[in-house]
Structure formats: C-alpha cells, structure tokens
Amino acid sequence: MSHDTTVAHRHVQITNSLGLHLRPADKFVKLALRYRSEIRVHYNGNQFNGKSILDLITVAAECGTRLELEACGPDAVEAVDALSDLVSAQFYENENGDTIQSHPNTEPGR
Amino acid sequence: MPPPGTSISTPDPTPMATPMHVLRGIAVSPGIAIGPIVVLDTRGIRLPPRNITAEAVERELQRLDEGLEVAGREAAEAEREARTRLGPQYADILAAHARMIGDITLRADARTRVEQEQVSAEHAIIEVLEAHATRMERLNDSYLAARAADVRDIEARILGQLIGQRPKSFQDELPAPALVLAQDLSPSEAAGLDPNRVLGFATEAGGPASHTAIVAAALEIPAVVGLGKFLDIARQCRMAVIDGDEGLVILDPDLPTQARYRAAAAERSARFRVLSQQANLPAVTLDSTQVHLWGNIEFTAEIDACVNLGAEGVGLFRTEFLFLNAKPPPSEDQQFQAYAAVIRALRGRPIVIRTLDLGADKLGPYRVSAYIESNPCLGLRSLRLSLRDPGLFRPQLRAILRASTLGDVRILFPLVSTLAELREARAIVRDVAAELVAEGQAVRENLPVGIMVEVPAAALMADHLAKEVDFFSIGTNDLIQYTLAVDRTNETVAELYSAADPSVLRLIAMVVEAARVHGIEVTVCGKMGGEPLYTMLLLGLGLRQLSMPPHQLPEVRRVIRGVRIETARAVAAEALRLETAQAVTALLESALRQALPDTPDTPEPAASAMR
C-alpha cells in the first residue's frame, strides 16, 4: 500500500511470570493497532497476526519463550521498538498478573 | 439432636444411610456457605437457518457489523462496571473481551463467510469463533482451554445481540438464594454474580487464578474451584456445604456435619459483624492503654481498606513495585506522581515511605555490577544498594521530599546494619533537601527519618541508633531470618523459623527499651505485628504501635480491646524467661484462649470421611 515500506525484525523474550496470557495479549494488540505497519509474531515456525487478539492468544507463550516480532510498513521500526519495550517491561504486570503501573510510553516512536 | 428450627429435609441420619460426599478442591474465597443447591447446565440458543439467499447478503453484512458493534459496546460497558465493582484485574479481562469482539480478523472472516458462502450472520460468527475455540482446546493446554471459554463467552454475547435476546442470567432463575454448582462460570457470568442470590459456588474447572476465583474473592462469596467431575453426583443431592477455607464441598452433609458448619458459619458472621462495627472503636486495652494501628500497603487502592478498617495511617508504604517491572528505573517525576497519589488519598493521615528494599538480583536491567552474588540475602541489597548507587537513591529521595509537602510524610530506611550506613543515608537526605531548596522547590523541614530494625546488629546497637533517628520500625520477617539464620521459604529448615523464638523476643525487647530510653517511637511492621497470637506479647513488651496488612486490623483490634496491659506484661515477662519457641507458642496460645475464650478454631470438616 505504502511506497515507503520497511521491514523491521526484533527478537524478544517473554519475561513476565504468567507469560503472554490474555491481558498482556490485549495490551500488545492495543499498542500494535496504533501503527500502520502490519505486525506479525513468529513463534515455533508459525506466524500470528499482531493486531488480532484472537490470533495472538493462541501463541500462549510462557515465561522464557523467545519470539520474533516483525513489522512491515511505513512505521515498522517504531512499531517493533514500542512492542519490544512493552514485552521487556513485562507488560507492566507483577507476578500475579496484576497491572502495576499504567503504560508510560503510549506515544509511538518514543 | 438437630438444632430446633432446622427445616431442611435431610437423609436419614443413621450412619449407614446415604453417605455424604466430601469433595476436595481449591479454596479460592474464604467463608462457609450452606444451603440448597442449583446445578447449572449450559444453555442453548435458538438459531435462524444457516443459509441465506444472495439478495440477503447485504442485509446480513449490515446485521453482522451492527451486532459486533453493539456487543463491543456492551462488553466495554461491562468492563467499566467491573472496574468499579470488582477492580482492575477483572476489568482487564473484560477489556480483552471487548477487544476480541472488535478483532479485525473476526470481522473479516465472518464477512467472508456471509459473502462467499451465503450463511447468516449468526452462523458466520459461530463458525469463525468455534474454529478458534476448538483449535485452542485441541492444543491440550489448560491456559488455552480457559481462553476457549473466553471465546465462547464473547460468542454468546454477539449471538445475543444478533438474535435480539439478551443472554439471561442464571441468577434470574434461582428460586431462592442458593449454592451454585457448575462446570465453570463464564467470565461474564462471574462478573454478574450477585452475593444476595448466590451464597457460594463450586466449579469442576478452574484454579486459583481463574476468573471465577478472582470475582469470588472480590465479592467475598465462599468458593471452591477445580473439584473435577462431580455434577452428576450433585444433581441427585439437595443441599451442600461449601467450605471456602478448607476447599471442601460436602454434598448432602449428615446432621452432625451440618450442625457443625451452621455453628461455624453463625459464629463467623457474628464475628464479622462485631469486628466491622469495631473498626472505629479505639484500639485501647481494658485498662485504657492506647495502641496505634497502622496499615502496610503497596498500592493506592489499598488505602480505602486501611481507612475503613480503622488504621490511623500507613505504617509501611513499600516502593518496590515501582522498580520491579520498570526498565529504565522510574524517573523522579514518575515516583513523585506515585507518592503524591498515595499521600493525597490519605488526606493528611501520616504515611511512612520506605526507600527501595530490593536485592541487586531483582534489578537486572540496571544493576550496579554484573557480579553474581552467591548469597543475595547477605549481599548488595536494600539500603546498601541505594547507598552504592546514587542514580537510584537520589531520585527516590528527591521524589519523596517533594511529595512530603502534600501530607504527613516520614521516611524509612530498610536493612540498616551499622551507624555508618545510617549517617551516610541521612547525609544524602540533607544534601538532596538542600539541592531542592536551592532549586526553589518546596520541601518540608525536619522530615522524620526512621530505620527498619531487621538485622540483629541493628537490634544490638539500638541504644546508639536511637540517638540518631526519629523512630524505629521492627521488621520481624528479616529479623527472624537473620537471627536464626534460616530461610523460611526453604521447607527443609522452615520449622526453625519462628517469631516466638526467645532469641527474637530478646532482640525486640532490647529495641523497645532503647526506644523508650531515648523517647522515640517504635512500631512492629513485620508479619508478627498482624498475628493476633502475638498481640498480647508485643503489648507486654511495651509496643504501642503495630502496622499490618489492612485485613488483619479487626482481629488485632479485638485482642487489644479484650486484654489488660498488666496481663500482657506478665505474659511477656514469662515468655522472655522461656527456653524454646514451642514453649513460648504454647504460653501465648493459652494466654489468648484465657483472655478471649471466643477466639475461633477452624471447624474440623468431616475429617473421617475424607481419609
């Protein structure tokens, strides 16, 4: 669609104790939807649509899992930056899955 | 003999008659519920025919979009309601539901089916979502199986919209308040639970982190989950006991069991009534000694509980949560916002803010050195880490000092081991305060500064430390661990860990004495401070300030109001003369029983039937 298309990749590791469960997946999708790029999550040889929560929850990545994020579009680099920040901040939840702080950098391309 | 007025029909009470069934599950919400049972069956939905004509496609697409939109709004509404009624944890789940309903692939896939296969909107939704749910279930993973329940939940919500029939709540069909037994409750069913109609519930599925567990605990409905298959048996039963303390469900309990549980339930509710009425009564002993009760908290949301349960203020505000999940560390401004929110919420009540109490191992992303500690408990942690890393410590102190103008703030240093550490920390506070003043920032003069006494060295040096601080706060958890050299999470040695150990009591006595001599305040803020068993002992040792998790305030207040200070002193004096933790515990148990004979024992739930 865009003539200014880039592709960005980033490896991330899930480090929150409950893994990529429902609420982190929701936060991920919410953030992914802010970008125009297509977002894909690669795991175990499968790819998942990073803007679809129905797709993303079936990743069921446990704590310690490594995933590859891929974005394709005009803001691909910003998108993978922001999403990998979210993952490494453990989706802002504690070990019981409670949100411990609101997401501080909701602006794309912080 | 059944108590008079027992009208529930029960099986013949002879021992060999219908045996009661005792099932063990996971206790997720405490309390006891007794009553008639209702077994929930999954409800069917009447659907229109699957196929539509080519001319109807446009109309179906429009219905599909409208159905999704209204269902999404409804889920968002449920989320908002849950946020005030049940708290953020549950509301987040419903937020995820709203996002599923708005999922771009759901809409696209469903539209494709309507357009290309000419199926009705209802069937398009069912086919797309069932494919998701079945795929999740086939992966044979308990987490995904639970997500399949979320998918079916939103499926029901969307279909309800499309068909124009509101999903009826099972509660509307309950003839009278009852125990609800089900395979599982859907997240929206759980969110709509009404404690006036559902006395308790038990499910075959679920674990401590399941949606139903979260809601039950929030609404204080006794609940047991994860019972495994039992509904077939339950359908033939008339009544049950749900014991949310022990995780038991007893189907058709025999008369003695019923009587025991009725007595326990009556006592429990009477206690709760009395204790909550006492929340505003002063915490004074029978002979008029005033005790000050405080709350230990980590989040602003806990302040309501503190205030409602009669805490004078916050005796321990932990700041670790700000750091644990943050990379980079929270900025001074982020910390200021967090502290300011808590202080404002307290409306002038005092708050003791403890500086960072974390091990270097917990601060991976910005640890000071890459050195791997073989013994983190004895390593670079807590105040030691703060002193080593000004980039961590100074912004926190600046944030606390700036926020201190908003209320009655006191500052607390954890894990002080030596006077040199205390002096260094105080010097940094002075320096930071001067810096803020130079910048033209408002700072409160003479902010009280205290230390946690949780290292035996600090307890032994308390007489000197007391000259240089405004207050002591005894952190019993670490004090016990370091005094007895035992890690309480290590089950092979955990039995050595006891707050009743005479060595610990001697150290506490030293600290209280040092505080008395130098005229400073001393609080107990460890776990020991909130356990009613130790209340008399602590009062007898001379403590007048106790800080604890808010929910422990009522029981501790009850003990305080039921004892005389002279009795407490005698108990403490005797405890200090004893030789072992076991002897001290026995003394305290007997003293508590004598002073307050109505102290509850856990009911013995049908022990013989279980084993």
Short mmCIF file of N, CA, C and O in Angstrom, two decimals, chain B residues 412-517:
data_model
loop_
_atom_site.label_atom_id
_atom_site.label_comp_id
_atom_site.label_asym_id
_atom_site.label_seq_id
_atom_site.Cartn_x
_atom_site.Cartn_y
_atom_site.Cartn_z
N LEU B 412 11.67 6.05 55.75
CA LEU B 412 12.15 4.86 56.47
C LEU B 412 13.23 4.16 55.65
O LEU B 412 13.01 3.83 54.48
N PHE B 413 14.39 3.92 56.27
CA PHE B 413 15.46 3.20 55.58
C PHE B 413 15.43 1.73 55.97
O PHE B 413 15.45 1.40 57.16
N PRO B 414 15.42 0.84 54.99
CA PRO B 414 15.42 -0.59 55.30
C PRO B 414 16.83 -1.14 55.52
O PRO B 414 17.82 -0.55 55.07
N LEU B 415 16.91 -2.25 56.19
CA LEU B 415 18.13 -3.05 56.31
C LEU B 415 19.36 -2.25 56.77
O LEU B 415 20.46 -2.46 56.28
N VAL B 416 19.15 -1.35 57.72
CA VAL B 416 20.31 -0.65 58.27
C VAL B 416 21.07 -1.64 59.16
O VAL B 416 20.48 -2.28 60.02
N SER B 417 22.38 -1.78 58.92
CA SER B 417 23.18 -2.69 59.75
C SER B 417 24.12 -1.94 60.69
O SER B 417 24.47 -2.43 61.76
N THR B 418 24.56 -0.75 60.28
CA THR B 418 25.55 -0.03 61.10
C THR B 418 25.18 1.45 61.20
O THR B 418 24.43 1.98 60.38
N LEU B 419 25.75 2.10 62.20
CA LEU B 419 25.55 3.55 62.33
C LEU B 419 26.12 4.31 61.14
O LEU B 419 25.57 5.33 60.73
N ALA B 420 27.23 3.80 60.60
CA ALA B 420 27.85 4.49 59.47
C ALA B 420 26.88 4.56 58.29
O ALA B 420 26.77 5.59 57.62
N GLU B 421 26.16 3.46 58.06
CA GLU B 421 25.18 3.46 56.96
C GLU B 421 24.09 4.50 57.21
O GLU B 421 23.69 5.23 56.31
N LEU B 422 23.60 4.52 58.45
CA LEU B 422 22.55 5.47 58.78
C LEU B 422 23.04 6.90 58.56
O LEU B 422 22.34 7.73 57.96
N ARG B 423 24.24 7.17 59.03
CA ARG B 423 24.76 8.55 58.88
C ARG B 423 24.92 8.93 57.42
O ARG B 423 24.60 10.04 57.02
N GLU B 424 25.41 7.97 56.64
CA GLU B 424 25.60 8.25 55.22
C GLU B 424 24.25 8.53 54.55
O GLU B 424 24.10 9.49 53.78
N ALA B 425 23.25 7.71 54.89
CA ALA B 425 21.93 7.90 54.29
C ALA B 425 21.33 9.24 54.70
O ALA B 425 20.76 9.96 53.88
N ARG B 426 21.47 9.58 55.98
CA ARG B 426 20.93 10.87 56.44
C ARG B 426 21.63 12.03 55.77
O ARG B 426 21.01 13.05 55.44
N ALA B 427 22.93 11.88 55.56
CA ALA B 427 23.68 12.95 54.90
C ALA B 427 23.16 13.16 53.48
O ALA B 427 23.03 14.30 53.01
N ILE B 428 22.84 12.06 52.81
CA ILE B 428 22.31 12.19 51.44
C ILE B 428 20.94 12.89 51.47
O ILE B 428 20.64 13.73 50.63
N VAL B 429 20.12 12.54 52.47
CA VAL B 429 18.82 13.22 52.59
C VAL B 429 19.01 14.72 52.76
O VAL B 429 18.36 15.53 52.09
N ARG B 430 19.94 15.10 53.63
CA ARG B 430 20.19 16.54 53.85
C ARG B 430 20.67 17.21 52.57
O ARG B 430 20.24 18.30 52.21
N ASP B 431 21.56 16.50 51.89
CA ASP B 431 22.12 17.04 50.66
C ASP B 431 21.04 17.24 49.60
O ASP B 431 20.95 18.28 48.93
N VAL B 432 20.19 16.22 49.46
CA VAL B 432 19.12 16.29 48.47
C VAL B 432 18.14 17.41 48.83
O VAL B 432 17.68 18.16 47.96
N ALA B 433 17.87 17.54 50.13
CA ALA B 433 16.95 18.60 50.56
C ALA B 433 17.52 19.97 50.23
O ALA B 433 16.82 20.86 49.72
N ALA B 434 18.83 20.13 50.49
CA ALA B 434 19.48 21.42 50.19
C ALA B 434 19.43 21.70 48.69
O ALA B 434 19.18 22.84 48.27
N GLU B 435 19.65 20.67 47.93
CA GLU B 435 19.62 20.80 46.47
C GLU B 435 18.24 21.28 46.01
O GLU B 435 18.12 22.19 45.19
N LEU B 436 17.18 20.68 46.58
CA LEU B 436 15.82 21.07 46.20
C LEU B 436 15.54 22.52 46.59
O LEU B 436 14.93 23.27 45.84
N VAL B 437 15.97 22.87 47.79
CA VAL B 437 15.75 24.25 48.25
C VAL B 437 16.46 25.21 47.31
O VAL B 437 15.90 26.24 46.90
N ALA B 438 17.70 24.86 46.93
CA ALA B 438 18.46 25.71 46.02
C ALA B 438 17.75 25.86 44.67
O ALA B 438 17.86 26.88 44.00
N GLU B 439 17.01 24.82 44.30
CA GLU B 439 16.27 24.89 43.03
C GLU B 439 14.95 25.64 43.19
O GLU B 439 14.19 25.78 42.22
N GLY B 440 14.66 26.03 44.42
CA GLY B 440 13.42 26.75 44.65
C GLY B 440 12.22 25.85 44.88
O GLY B 440 11.08 26.31 44.85
N GLN B 441 12.46 24.58 45.11
CA GLN B 441 11.35 23.64 45.35
C GLN B 441 10.97 23.69 46.83
O GLN B 441 11.83 23.82 47.70
N ALA B 442 9.69 23.50 47.07
CA ALA B 442 9.23 23.43 48.45
C ALA B 442 9.60 22.07 49.05
O ALA B 442 9.42 21.05 48.41
N VAL B 443 10.13 22.08 50.24
CA VAL B 443 10.49 20.84 50.92
C VAL B 443 10.07 20.99 52.37
O VAL B 443 10.18 22.07 52.94
N ARG B 444 9.55 19.91 52.96
CA ARG B 444 9.17 20.02 54.36
C ARG B 444 10.41 19.97 55.23
O ARG B 444 11.28 19.13 55.05
N GLU B 445 10.48 20.88 56.19
CA GLU B 445 11.61 20.89 57.12
C GLU B 445 11.52 19.70 58.06
O GLU B 445 10.42 19.29 58.43
N ASN B 446 12.65 19.20 58.47
CA ASN B 446 12.70 18.19 59.52
C ASN B 446 11.78 17.00 59.28
O ASN B 446 11.01 16.62 60.14
N LEU B 447 11.86 16.46 58.11
CA LEU B 447 11.09 15.25 57.83
C LEU B 447 11.56 14.15 58.78
O LEU B 447 12.76 13.89 58.87
N PRO B 448 10.63 13.50 59.50
CA PRO B 448 11.08 12.43 60.40
C PRO B 448 11.75 11.30 59.61
O PRO B 448 11.26 10.91 58.56
N VAL B 449 12.86 10.82 60.12
CA VAL B 449 13.59 9.74 59.46
C VAL B 449 13.71 8.58 60.44
O VAL B 449 14.09 8.77 61.60
N GLY B 450 13.36 7.39 59.97
CA GLY B 450 13.46 6.21 60.83
C GLY B 450 14.18 5.08 60.12
O GLY B 450 14.49 5.18 58.94
N ILE B 451 14.43 4.04 60.87
CA ILE B 451 15.07 2.88 60.26
C ILE B 451 14.29 1.61 60.58
O ILE B 451 13.64 1.50 61.62
N MET B 452 14.38 0.68 59.66
CA MET B 452 13.89 -0.66 59.94
C MET B 452 14.94 -1.33 60.82
O MET B 452 16.13 -1.31 60.49
N VAL B 453 14.48 -1.94 61.90
CA VAL B 453 15.40 -2.76 62.68
C VAL B 453 15.09 -4.20 62.30
O VAL B 453 14.07 -4.76 62.70
N GLU B 454 15.92 -4.74 61.44
CA GLU B 454 15.65 -6.08 60.94
C GLU B 454 16.94 -6.90 60.80
O GLU B 454 16.91 -8.05 60.40
N VAL B 455 18.05 -6.28 61.13
CA VAL B 455 19.32 -7.00 61.18
C VAL B 455 19.68 -7.10 62.66
O VAL B 455 19.57 -6.10 63.38
N PRO B 456 20.07 -8.28 63.14
CA PRO B 456 20.39 -8.37 64.57
C PRO B 456 21.39 -7.32 65.03
O PRO B 456 21.28 -6.79 66.14
N ALA B 457 22.34 -6.96 64.17
CA ALA B 457 23.32 -5.93 64.54
C ALA B 457 22.63 -4.63 64.91
O ALA B 457 23.02 -3.95 65.87
N ALA B 458 21.58 -4.27 64.18
CA ALA B 458 20.88 -3.03 64.47
C ALA B 458 20.13 -3.13 65.80
O ALA B 458 20.07 -2.18 66.58
N ALA B 459 19.57 -4.32 66.07
CA ALA B 459 18.86 -4.50 67.34
C ALA B 459 19.84 -4.38 68.49
O ALA B 459 19.57 -3.73 69.51
N LEU B 460 21.03 -4.97 68.32
CA LEU B 460 22.03 -4.94 69.39
C LEU B 460 22.57 -3.54 69.60
O LEU B 460 22.98 -3.18 70.70
N MET B 461 22.58 -2.73 68.55
CA MET B 461 23.09 -1.36 68.64
C MET B 461 21.97 -0.34 68.76
O MET B 461 22.19 0.86 68.59
N ALA B 462 20.78 -0.81 69.09
CA ALA B 462 19.61 0.08 69.08
C ALA B 462 19.79 1.28 69.99
O ALA B 462 19.29 2.37 69.70
N ASP B 463 20.52 1.11 71.11
CA ASP B 463 20.67 2.26 72.02
C ASP B 463 21.42 3.39 71.34
O ASP B 463 21.11 4.57 71.54
N HIS B 464 22.42 3.05 70.52
CA HIS B 464 23.13 4.12 69.80
C HIS B 464 22.31 4.64 68.63
O HIS B 464 22.24 5.84 68.39
N LEU B 465 21.72 3.72 67.90
CA LEU B 465 20.92 4.14 66.73
C LEU B 465 19.79 5.07 67.16
O LEU B 465 19.45 6.03 66.45
N ALA B 466 19.21 4.80 68.32
CA ALA B 466 18.05 5.57 68.77
C ALA B 466 18.37 7.05 68.93
O ALA B 466 17.48 7.90 68.86
N LYS B 467 19.65 7.36 69.15
CA LYS B 467 20.03 8.77 69.34
C LYS B 467 19.99 9.53 68.02
O LYS B 467 19.98 10.75 68.00
N GLU B 468 20.02 8.78 66.91
CA GLU B 468 20.17 9.46 65.62
C GLU B 468 18.98 9.27 64.68
O GLU B 468 19.07 9.61 63.51
N VAL B 469 17.91 8.67 65.17
CA VAL B 469 16.73 8.55 64.32
C VAL B 469 15.50 9.05 65.06
O VAL B 469 15.51 9.22 66.27
N ASP B 470 14.44 9.27 64.30
CA ASP B 470 13.19 9.72 64.90
C ASP B 470 12.27 8.57 65.27
O ASP B 470 11.35 8.73 66.05
N PHE B 471 12.48 7.42 64.63
CA PHE B 471 11.65 6.26 65.02
C PHE B 471 12.29 4.96 64.53
O PHE B 471 13.13 4.98 63.62
N PHE B 472 11.86 3.89 65.17
CA PHE B 472 12.24 2.54 64.76
C PHE B 472 11.02 1.84 64.20
O PHE B 472 9.90 2.04 64.68
N SER B 473 11.28 0.96 63.23
CA SER B 473 10.21 0.09 62.77
C SER B 473 10.82 -1.31 62.73
O SER B 473 11.81 -1.52 62.03
N ILE B 474 10.28 -2.20 63.52
CA ILE B 474 10.89 -3.54 63.60
C ILE B 474 10.33 -4.41 62.50
O ILE B 474 9.13 -4.69 62.44
N GLY B 475 11.21 -4.82 61.61
CA GLY B 475 10.82 -5.72 60.52
C GLY B 475 11.06 -7.15 60.96
O GLY B 475 12.17 -7.66 60.87
N THR B 476 10.01 -7.77 61.49
CA THR B 476 10.23 -9.07 62.14
C THR B 476 10.61 -10.16 61.14
O THR B 476 11.35 -11.07 61.49
N ASN B 477 10.11 -10.08 59.90
CA ASN B 477 10.40 -11.18 58.97
C ASN B 477 11.90 -11.36 58.77
O ASN B 477 12.43 -12.46 58.91
N ASP B 478 12.58 -10.27 58.44
CA ASP B 478 14.02 -10.39 58.25
C ASP B 478 14.74 -10.57 59.57
O ASP B 478 15.74 -11.29 59.64
N LEU B 479 14.26 -9.94 60.62
CA LEU B 479 14.92 -10.09 61.92
C LEU B 479 14.95 -11.57 62.34
O LEU B 479 15.96 -12.07 62.82
N ILE B 480 13.84 -12.26 62.13
CA ILE B 480 13.80 -13.68 62.47
C ILE B 480 14.76 -14.47 61.57
O ILE B 480 15.55 -15.29 62.02
N GLN B 481 14.68 -14.17 60.28
CA GLN B 481 15.52 -14.88 59.32
C GLN B 481 17.01 -14.72 59.63
O GLN B 481 17.77 -15.68 59.59
N TYR B 482 17.41 -13.48 59.95
CA TYR B 482 18.83 -13.25 60.19
C TYR B 482 19.25 -13.72 61.59
O TYR B 482 20.38 -14.13 61.79
N THR B 483 18.36 -13.63 62.54
CA THR B 483 18.72 -14.07 63.89
C THR B 483 18.90 -15.58 63.93
O THR B 483 19.86 -16.10 64.50
N LEU B 484 17.96 -16.29 63.33
CA LEU B 484 18.01 -17.75 63.39
C LEU B 484 18.76 -18.35 62.19
O LEU B 484 18.88 -19.56 62.09
N ALA B 485 19.23 -17.50 61.29
CA ALA B 485 19.95 -17.97 60.10
C ALA B 485 19.12 -19.00 59.35
O ALA B 485 19.60 -20.08 59.00
N VAL B 486 17.85 -18.66 59.12
CA VAL B 486 17.00 -19.63 58.44
C VAL B 486 16.14 -18.94 57.38
O VAL B 486 15.61 -17.85 57.61
N ASP B 487 16.09 -19.57 56.24
CA ASP B 487 15.27 -19.07 55.14
C ASP B 487 13.90 -19.74 55.27
O ASP B 487 13.78 -20.94 55.14
N ARG B 488 12.88 -18.92 55.52
CA ARG B 488 11.59 -19.55 55.81
C ARG B 488 10.95 -20.17 54.57
O ARG B 488 9.97 -20.90 54.67
N THR B 489 11.45 -19.83 53.39
CA THR B 489 10.89 -20.47 52.20
C THR B 489 11.58 -21.79 51.88
O THR B 489 11.21 -22.48 50.96
N ASN B 490 12.60 -22.12 52.65
CA ASN B 490 13.28 -23.40 52.46
C ASN B 490 12.63 -24.42 53.40
O ASN B 490 12.85 -24.41 54.61
N GLU B 491 11.83 -25.30 52.80
CA GLU B 491 10.99 -26.13 53.68
C GLU B 491 11.80 -27.09 54.54
O GLU B 491 11.31 -27.57 55.55
N THR B 492 13.04 -27.37 54.17
CA THR B 492 13.82 -28.30 54.98
C THR B 492 14.24 -27.69 56.31
O THR B 492 14.56 -28.41 57.25
N VAL B 493 14.27 -26.35 56.38
CA VAL B 493 14.66 -25.72 57.64
C VAL B 493 13.58 -24.78 58.19
O VAL B 493 13.76 -24.17 59.24
N ALA B 494 12.46 -24.69 57.46
CA ALA B 494 11.46 -23.68 57.81
C ALA B 494 10.94 -23.83 59.24
O ALA B 494 10.53 -22.86 59.85
N GLU B 495 10.99 -25.03 59.78
CA GLU B 495 10.44 -25.20 61.14
C GLU B 495 11.26 -24.44 62.18
O GLU B 495 10.77 -24.17 63.28
N LEU B 496 12.49 -24.09 61.83
CA LEU B 496 13.29 -23.29 62.76
C LEU B 496 12.82 -21.84 62.81
O LEU B 496 13.11 -21.11 63.74
N TYR B 497 12.12 -21.43 61.76
CA TYR B 497 11.71 -20.03 61.64
C TYR B 497 10.50 -19.80 62.53
O TYR B 497 9.43 -20.33 62.29
N SER B 498 10.67 -19.02 63.59
CA SER B 498 9.53 -18.74 64.45
C SER B 498 9.67 -17.39 65.12
O SER B 498 10.72 -17.07 65.69
N ALA B 499 8.59 -16.62 65.02
CA ALA B 499 8.58 -15.32 65.69
C ALA B 499 8.60 -15.49 67.20
O ALA B 499 8.92 -14.57 67.94
N ALA B 500 8.25 -16.71 67.65
CA ALA B 500 8.17 -16.95 69.08
C ALA B 500 9.52 -17.36 69.66
O ALA B 500 9.63 -17.62 70.86
N ASP B 501 10.54 -17.44 68.84
CA ASP B 501 11.82 -17.88 69.38
C ASP B 501 12.32 -16.89 70.42
O ASP B 501 12.34 -15.68 70.18
N PRO B 502 12.74 -17.39 71.57
CA PRO B 502 13.16 -16.46 72.64
C PRO B 502 14.28 -15.52 72.20
O PRO B 502 14.35 -14.38 72.67
N SER B 503 15.14 -15.96 71.28
CA SER B 503 16.21 -15.07 70.81
C SER B 503 15.62 -13.84 70.13
O SER B 503 16.10 -12.71 70.32
N VAL B 504 14.58 -14.05 69.35
CA VAL B 504 13.92 -12.93 68.66
C VAL B 504 13.26 -12.01 69.68
O VAL B 504 13.36 -10.78 69.59
N LEU B 505 12.60 -12.62 70.67
CA LEU B 505 11.91 -11.80 71.67
C LEU B 505 12.90 -10.93 72.43
O LEU B 505 12.61 -9.77 72.75
N ARG B 506 14.07 -11.49 72.73
CA ARG B 506 15.06 -10.69 73.46
C ARG B 506 15.50 -9.49 72.62
O ARG B 506 15.68 -8.38 73.17
N LEU B 507 15.70 -9.71 71.34
CA LEU B 507 16.11 -8.58 70.49
C LEU B 507 15.01 -7.52 70.44
O LEU B 507 15.29 -6.32 70.53
N ILE B 508 13.76 -7.97 70.29
CA ILE B 508 12.66 -6.99 70.25
C ILE B 508 12.63 -6.20 71.56
O ILE B 508 12.49 -4.96 71.56
N ALA B 509 12.79 -6.90 72.66
CA ALA B 509 12.77 -6.22 73.96
C ALA B 509 13.87 -5.17 74.03
O ALA B 509 13.65 -4.06 74.55
N MET B 510 15.05 -5.49 73.50
CA MET B 510 16.16 -4.52 73.51
C MET B 510 15.81 -3.27 72.71
O MET B 510 16.11 -2.14 73.12
N VAL B 511 15.20 -3.51 71.56
CA VAL B 511 14.87 -2.38 70.68
C VAL B 511 13.83 -1.47 71.35
O VAL B 511 13.95 -0.24 71.35
N VAL B 512 12.81 -2.10 71.95
CA VAL B 512 11.76 -1.32 72.60
C VAL B 512 12.34 -0.52 73.76
O VAL B 512 12.01 0.66 73.95
N GLU B 513 13.23 -1.14 74.49
CA GLU B 513 13.84 -0.46 75.63
C GLU B 513 14.68 0.74 75.17
O GLU B 513 14.59 1.83 75.73
N ALA B 514 15.46 0.52 74.12
CA ALA B 514 16.28 1.62 73.60
C ALA B 514 15.40 2.78 73.14
O ALA B 514 15.72 3.96 73.39
N ALA B 515 14.29 2.45 72.50
CA ALA B 515 13.39 3.50 72.02
C ALA B 515 12.78 4.25 73.21
O ALA B 515 12.65 5.48 73.17
N ARG B 516 12.43 3.49 74.25
CA ARG B 516 11.82 4.13 75.43
C ARG B 516 12.80 5.10 76.08
O ARG B 516 12.47 6.25 76.36
N VAL B 517 14.04 4.63 76.27
CA VAL B 517 15.04 5.45 76.93
C VAL B 517 15.27 6.76 76.17
O VAL B 517 15.42 7.83 76.76
#
